Amino acid sequence: GENVEQHPSTLSVQEGDSAVIKCTYSDSASNYFPWYKQELGKRPQLIIDIRSNVGEKKDQRIAVTLNKTAKHFSLHITETQPEDSAVYFCAARARGFLSSGSARQLTFGSGTQLTVLP
Amino acid sequence: DGGITQSPKYLFRKEGQNVTLSCEQNLNHDAMYWYRQDPGQGLRLIYYSQIVNDFQKGDIAEGYSVSREKKESFPLTVTSAQKNPTAFYLCASSPGTGSQISGNTIYFGEGSWLTVV
């Protein structure tokens, strides 16, 4: 099955600096890569996603890049602010079915605790 | 994602007791999911349902059971067979099965904290 590794597990940056979180995946059939932000005690919320037919996607201060050859994708946050402090999760999913007939499901990384220091 | 309601928010379970966590969605989504989150860890899939009256085991289904009698409801029962149930439980839903449309976005509920006492 799919295996998603996420690094680093913790990241501290000064306010205004950039933050980069990296994920690698194992299943070359994976074609959907979302990123979720989870504040303490709250639900994860989708912040950006990318599909395998594009290499980069931006939304204001957030961008995601995808390298299908190397099987890794990254989240980039520029001009970080204290409210960016949270746990960020990457995930990957392949199209298609398992041998059981079930659709493939998202596999999540272990998360990165981002702290933006004022 | 405001259309997914989980209850209760906090639940305490005695050892040997079964408890049920409720999840209701009004988004008309076909697929629903249950994830478990342990402190400092990622999300692990317990069960999922792609359509009413059908559900599949996820990666950590042992000690849990579900039902999907209605499209909008997907309750999770944590049975006494689950030896370490203390965790944060997240219900989620998505519009399709993923097999039909690549990359269906998953939306999460607010979560339920379960503690064994």
CSV table of C-alpha atoms in Angstrom, one decimal:
chain,number,residue,atom,x,y,z
A,1,GLY,CA,0.0,0.0,0.0
A,2,GLU,CA,0.9,3.7,0.0
A,3,ASN,CA,3.4,5.0,2.4
A,4,VAL,CA,3.7,8.8,3.0
A,5,GLU,CA,6.7,10.2,4.9
A,6,GLN,CA,6.7,13.8,6.1
A,7,HIS,CA,9.6,16.0,7.3
A,8,PRO,CA,10.3,17.7,9.5
A,9,SER,CA,8.2,16.7,12.4
A,10,THR,CA,8.7,20.2,14.0
A,11,LEU,CA,9.6,23.5,12.4
A,12,SER,CA,10.1,26.9,14.0
A,13,VAL,CA,10.5,30.0,11.9
A,14,GLN,CA,10.6,33.7,12.6
A,15,GLU,CA,7.6,35.7,11.6
A,16,GLY,CA,8.0,36.9,8.0
A,17,ASP,CA,10.3,34.0,7.0
A,18,SER,CA,9.3,31.1,4.7
A,19,ALA,CA,8.5,27.6,5.8
A,20,VAL,CA,8.9,24.4,3.7
A,21,ILE,CA,7.4,21.0,4.6
A,22,LYS,CA,8.3,18.0,2.4
A,23,CYS,CA,6.5,14.7,1.8
A,24,THR,CA,7.5,11.6,-0.1
A,25,TYR,CA,5.2,8.8,-1.2
A,26,SER,CA,5.8,5.3,-2.4
A,27,ASP,CA,2.9,4.5,-4.8
A,28,SER,CA,3.7,5.8,-8.3
A,29,ALA,CA,0.0,5.5,-9.1
A,30,SER,CA,-0.8,8.3,-6.6
A,31,ASN,CA,-2.3,11.3,-8.4
A,32,TYR,CA,-3.9,13.5,-5.7
A,33,PHE,CA,-2.0,15.3,-3.0
A,34,PRO,CA,-3.9,17.5,-0.5
A,35,TRP,CA,-2.5,19.5,2.4
A,36,TYR,CA,-4.4,20.0,5.7
A,37,LYS,CA,-3.9,22.5,8.5
A,38,GLN,CA,-5.0,21.5,12.0
A,39,GLU,CA,-5.0,23.9,14.9
A,40,LEU,CA,-4.9,22.5,18.4
A,41,GLY,CA,-8.0,20.6,19.3
A,42,LYS,CA,-9.7,21.5,16.0
A,43,ARG,CA,-10.5,19.6,12.8
A,44,PRO,CA,-8.1,19.4,9.9
A,45,GLN,CA,-8.9,21.8,7.1
A,46,LEU,CA,-7.9,21.6,3.5
A,47,ILE,CA,-5.6,24.5,2.6
A,48,ILE,CA,-4.4,23.5,-0.8
A,49,ASP,CA,-4.2,20.4,-3.1
A,50,ILE,CA,-2.5,19.4,-6.3
A,51,ARG,CA,-3.2,16.8,-8.9
A,52,SER,CA,-0.5,14.9,-10.9
A,53,ASN,CA,-1.2,16.8,-14.1
A,54,VAL,CA,0.4,20.0,-12.7
A,55,GLY,CA,3.8,20.6,-11.1
A,56,GLU,CA,3.0,23.7,-9.0
A,57,LYS,CA,-0.1,25.4,-7.5
A,58,LYS,CA,-0.3,28.7,-5.6
A,59,ASP,CA,-2.9,30.3,-3.4
A,60,GLN,CA,-1.7,33.7,-2.0
A,61,ARG,CA,1.1,32.9,0.5
A,62,ILE,CA,0.8,29.1,0.1
A,63,ALA,CA,2.2,27.0,-2.7
A,64,VAL,CA,2.6,23.3,-3.3
A,65,THR,CA,5.1,21.7,-5.7
A,66,LEU,CA,5.0,18.2,-7.0
A,67,ASN,CA,7.9,16.1,-8.5
A,68,LYS,CA,6.3,12.9,-9.8
A,69,THR,CA,9.6,11.4,-11.0
A,70,ALA,CA,11.1,11.7,-7.5
A,71,LYS,CA,7.8,11.0,-5.8
A,72,HIS,CA,7.8,14.0,-3.5
A,73,PHE,CA,5.8,17.1,-2.9
A,74,SER,CA,6.3,20.1,-0.8
A,75,LEU,CA,4.3,22.9,0.9
A,76,HIS,CA,5.7,26.4,0.9
A,77,ILE,CA,4.4,29.1,3.1
A,78,THR,CA,5.8,32.6,2.5
A,79,GLU,CA,5.7,35.6,4.8
A,80,THR,CA,4.7,33.5,7.7
A,81,GLN,CA,2.4,34.9,10.4
A,82,PRO,CA,1.7,33.7,14.0
A,83,GLU,CA,-1.7,32.4,12.9
A,84,ASP,CA,0.1,30.0,10.6
A,85,SER,CA,1.2,28.1,13.7
A,86,ALA,CA,-0.5,24.7,13.5
A,87,VAL,CA,0.1,21.1,12.5
A,88,TYR,CA,0.2,20.5,8.8
A,89,PHE,CA,-0.5,17.1,7.2
A,90,CYS,CA,0.2,16.0,3.7
A,91,ALA,CA,-1.6,13.1,2.1
A,92,ALA,CA,-1.6,11.1,-1.1
A,93,ARG,CA,-4.1,8.9,-3.0
A,94,ALA,CA,-4.1,6.9,-6.1
A,95,ARG,CA,-6.9,6.5,-8.6
A,96,GLY,CA,-8.5,3.1,-8.9
A,97,PHE,CA,-9.4,0.1,-6.9
A,98,LEU,CA,-7.7,-2.3,-4.5
A,99,SER,CA,-7.9,-6.0,-5.1
A,100,SER,CA,-10.8,-6.1,-2.7
A,101,GLY,CA,-12.8,-3.9,-5.1
A,102,SER,CA,-12.7,-0.9,-2.7
A,103,ALA,CA,-11.6,2.5,-3.9
A,104,ARG,CA,-8.2,3.7,-2.8
A,105,GLN,CA,-8.1,6.0,0.2
A,106,LEU,CA,-6.0,8.9,1.4
A,107,THR,CA,-2.8,8.0,3.2
A,108,PHE,CA,-1.7,10.8,5.6
A,109,GLY,CA,1.8,11.8,6.6
A,110,SER,CA,2.6,12.0,10.3
A,111,GLY,CA,2.3,15.8,10.5
A,112,THR,CA,4.6,18.8,11.0
A,113,GLN,CA,4.2,21.1,14.0
A,114,LEU,CA,4.9,24.6,12.6
A,115,THR,CA,5.6,27.4,15.1
A,116,VAL,CA,5.9,30.9,13.9
A,117,LEU,CA,7.8,33.0,16.4
A,118,PRO,CA,6.8,36.7,16.7
B,1,ASP,CA,-17.1,21.3,6.2
B,2,GLY,CA,-19.5,23.0,8.6
B,3,GLY,CA,-22.1,20.4,7.5
B,4,ILE,CA,-20.5,17.5,9.5
B,5,THR,CA,-21.6,17.2,13.1
B,6,GLN,CA,-20.0,14.9,15.6
B,7,SER,CA,-21.3,14.2,19.0
B,8,PRO,CA,-20.4,14.1,21.8
B,9,LYS,CA,-17.4,16.4,21.8
B,10,TYR,CA,-16.0,14.7,24.9
B,11,LEU,CA,-16.8,11.1,26.1
B,12,PHE,CA,-15.5,9.1,28.9
B,13,ARG,CA,-15.6,5.3,28.7
B,14,LYS,CA,-15.2,2.8,31.5
B,15,GLU,CA,-13.2,-0.3,30.8
B,16,GLY,CA,-15.3,-3.1,29.2
B,17,GLN,CA,-17.9,-0.7,28.0
B,18,ASN,CA,-19.0,-0.1,24.4
B,19,VAL,CA,-19.5,3.5,23.3
B,20,THR,CA,-20.9,5.0,20.1
B,21,LEU,CA,-19.8,8.2,18.5
B,22,SER,CA,-22.3,9.9,16.3
B,23,CYS,CA,-21.6,11.5,12.9
B,24,GLU,CA,-24.2,13.3,10.8
B,25,GLN,CA,-23.6,15.2,7.5
B,26,ASN,CA,-26.0,17.4,5.5
B,27,LEU,CA,-23.7,17.8,2.5
B,28,ASN,CA,-25.3,15.0,0.5
B,29,HIS,CA,-21.9,13.3,0.3
B,30,ASP,CA,-21.8,9.7,-0.7
B,31,ALA,CA,-18.6,8.7,1.1
B,32,MET,CA,-18.0,8.9,4.9
B,33,TYR,CA,-15.0,8.0,7.0
B,34,TRP,CA,-13.7,7.5,10.5
B,35,TYR,CA,-10.2,8.4,11.5
B,36,ARG,CA,-8.3,8.1,14.7
B,37,GLN,CA,-5.7,10.6,15.8
B,38,ASP,CA,-3.3,10.0,18.7
B,39,PRO,CA,-1.3,12.8,20.2
B,40,GLY,CA,1.5,14.0,18.0
B,41,GLN,CA,0.6,11.5,15.3
B,42,GLY,CA,-1.1,11.5,12.0
B,43,LEU,CA,-4.6,10.3,10.9
B,44,ARG,CA,-5.3,6.6,10.7
B,45,LEU,CA,-8.3,5.2,8.8
B,46,ILE,CA,-10.6,3.0,10.9
B,47,TYR,CA,-13.6,2.4,8.6
B,48,TYR,CA,-15.1,4.0,5.5
B,49,SER,CA,-18.3,3.8,3.6
B,50,GLN,CA,-18.7,4.6,-0.1
B,51,ILE,CA,-22.4,4.2,-0.3
B,52,VAL,CA,-25.4,3.5,2.0
B,53,ASN,CA,-25.5,-0.1,3.4
B,54,ASP,CA,-21.8,-0.7,2.5
B,55,PHE,CA,-18.6,-0.1,4.5
B,56,GLN,CA,-15.0,-1.3,4.4
B,57,LYS,CA,-12.3,-1.8,7.0
B,58,GLY,CA,-9.5,0.7,7.1
B,59,ASP,CA,-6.0,0.2,8.5
B,60,ILE,CA,-7.0,-0.1,12.1
B,61,ALA,CA,-10.6,-1.6,12.2
B,62,GLU,CA,-10.0,-4.1,15.0
B,63,GLY,CA,-12.1,-3.2,18.1
B,64,TYR,CA,-14.5,-0.9,16.1
B,65,SER,CA,-17.7,-1.3,14.3
B,66,VAL,CA,-19.8,0.9,12.1
B,67,SER,CA,-23.1,1.1,10.3
B,68,ARG,CA,-24.4,3.1,7.3
B,69,GLU,CA,-28.2,2.7,7.3
B,70,LYS,CA,-28.7,6.3,6.1
B,71,LYS,CA,-26.7,8.4,3.7
B,72,GLU,CA,-26.3,11.2,6.2
B,73,SER,CA,-25.3,9.1,9.2
B,74,PHE,CA,-22.2,7.0,10.0
B,75,PRO,CA,-21.9,6.1,13.7
B,76,LEU,CA,-18.8,4.5,15.1
B,77,THR,CA,-18.9,2.0,18.0
B,78,VAL,CA,-15.8,1.6,20.1
B,79,THR,CA,-16.1,-1.9,21.6
B,80,SER,CA,-14.5,-3.4,24.6
B,81,ALA,CA,-12.2,-5.3,22.3
B,82,GLN,CA,-10.4,-2.0,21.5
B,83,LYS,CA,-7.7,-2.1,24.2
B,84,ASN,CA,-6.4,1.4,23.8
B,85,PRO,CA,-9.3,3.6,22.7
B,86,THR,CA,-8.2,6.9,24.2
B,87,ALA,CA,-7.8,9.2,21.2
B,88,PHE,CA,-9.3,12.0,19.1
B,89,TYR,CA,-11.8,10.6,16.6
B,90,LEU,CA,-12.5,12.4,13.4
B,91,CYS,CA,-15.5,11.8,11.1
B,92,ALA,CA,-15.2,12.9,7.5
B,93,SER,CA,-17.1,12.9,4.2
B,94,SER,CA,-16.4,13.4,0.5
B,95,PRO,CA,-18.7,13.9,-2.5
B,96,GLY,CA,-17.8,10.8,-4.4
B,97,THR,CA,-16.0,7.5,-3.9
B,98,GLY,CA,-12.6,8.6,-5.3
B,99,SER,CA,-12.9,5.9,-7.9
B,100,GLN,CA,-15.1,8.0,-10.0
B,101,ILE,CA,-13.4,11.3,-9.7
B,102,SER,CA,-9.7,11.6,-8.9
B,103,GLY,CA,-9.0,13.6,-5.8
B,104,ASN,CA,-12.4,14.0,-4.1
B,105,THR,CA,-11.8,16.4,-1.2
B,106,ILE,CA,-12.4,15.1,2.3
B,107,TYR,CA,-14.1,17.4,4.8
B,108,PHE,CA,-13.7,16.7,8.5
B,109,GLY,CA,-16.1,17.1,11.4
B,110,GLU,CA,-15.0,18.8,14.7
B,111,GLY,CA,-13.9,15.6,16.3
B,112,SER,CA,-14.7,13.7,19.5
B,113,TRP,CA,-12.3,13.1,22.3
B,114,LEU,CA,-12.7,9.7,23.9
B,115,THR,CA,-11.0,8.9,27.2
B,116,VAL,CA,-10.9,5.6,29.1
B,117,VAL,CA,-11.4,6.0,32.8
